[in-house]
Short mmCIF file of C-alpha atoms in Angstrom, two decimals:
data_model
loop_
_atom_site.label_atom_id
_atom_site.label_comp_id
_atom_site.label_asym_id
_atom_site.label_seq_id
_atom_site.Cartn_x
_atom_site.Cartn_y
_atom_site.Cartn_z
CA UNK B 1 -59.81 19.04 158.52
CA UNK B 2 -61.36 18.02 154.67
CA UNK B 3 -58.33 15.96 154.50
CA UNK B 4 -58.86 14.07 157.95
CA UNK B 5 -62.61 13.31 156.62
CA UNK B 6 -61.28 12.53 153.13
CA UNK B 7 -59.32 9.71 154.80
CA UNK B 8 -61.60 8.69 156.80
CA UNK B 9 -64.46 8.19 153.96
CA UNK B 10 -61.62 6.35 151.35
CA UNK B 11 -60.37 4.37 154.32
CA UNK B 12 -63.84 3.08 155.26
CA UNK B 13 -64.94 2.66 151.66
CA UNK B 14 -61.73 0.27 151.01
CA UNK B 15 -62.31 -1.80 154.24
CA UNK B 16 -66.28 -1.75 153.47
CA UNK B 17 -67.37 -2.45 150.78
CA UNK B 18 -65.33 -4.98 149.67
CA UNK B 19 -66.56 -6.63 152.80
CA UNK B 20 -69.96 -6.32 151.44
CA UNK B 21 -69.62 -7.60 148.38
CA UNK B 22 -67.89 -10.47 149.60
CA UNK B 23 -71.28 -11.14 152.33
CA UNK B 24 -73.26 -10.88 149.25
CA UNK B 25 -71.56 -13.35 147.08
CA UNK B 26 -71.77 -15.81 149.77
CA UNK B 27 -75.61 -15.50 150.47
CA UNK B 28 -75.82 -15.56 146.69
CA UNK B 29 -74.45 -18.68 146.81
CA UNK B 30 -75.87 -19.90 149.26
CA UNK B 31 -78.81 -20.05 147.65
CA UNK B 32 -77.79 -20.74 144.39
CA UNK B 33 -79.93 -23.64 143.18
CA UNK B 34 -77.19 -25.12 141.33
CA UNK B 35 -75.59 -25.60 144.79
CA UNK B 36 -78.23 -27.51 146.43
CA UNK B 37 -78.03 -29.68 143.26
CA UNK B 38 -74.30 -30.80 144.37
CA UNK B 39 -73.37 -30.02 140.24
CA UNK B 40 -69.66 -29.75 140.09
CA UNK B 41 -69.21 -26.26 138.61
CA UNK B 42 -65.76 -24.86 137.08
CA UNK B 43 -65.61 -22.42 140.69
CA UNK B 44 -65.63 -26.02 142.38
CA UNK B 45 -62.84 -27.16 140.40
CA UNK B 46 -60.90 -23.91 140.80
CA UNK B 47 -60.86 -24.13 144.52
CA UNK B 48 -60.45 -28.07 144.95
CA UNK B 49 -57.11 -27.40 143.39
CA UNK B 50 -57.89 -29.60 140.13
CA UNK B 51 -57.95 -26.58 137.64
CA UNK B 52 -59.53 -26.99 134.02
#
């Protein structure tokens, strides 16, 4: 039985709160002043492919 609930918890935990985080860094963004600016920014770079 403690190892049924021990699986449970970890596999929650790893689906979770990664998911979290992720919601969080996208509000973050979201409202990152920076952002609204339209600044290119080296995470902008990264993901348009162009690298540093």
């Amino acid at each position: 039985m403690f190892i049924t609930i021990a699986a449970v918890v970890i596999c929650v935990c790893v689906a979770v709160l990664p998911a979290a985080a992720e919601l969080r860094r996208i509000t973050d963004e979201r409202d990152n002043p920076t952002r609204l600016l339209k600044i290119p920014t080296r995470r902008a770079h990264v993901e348009a492919g162009k690298g540093l």
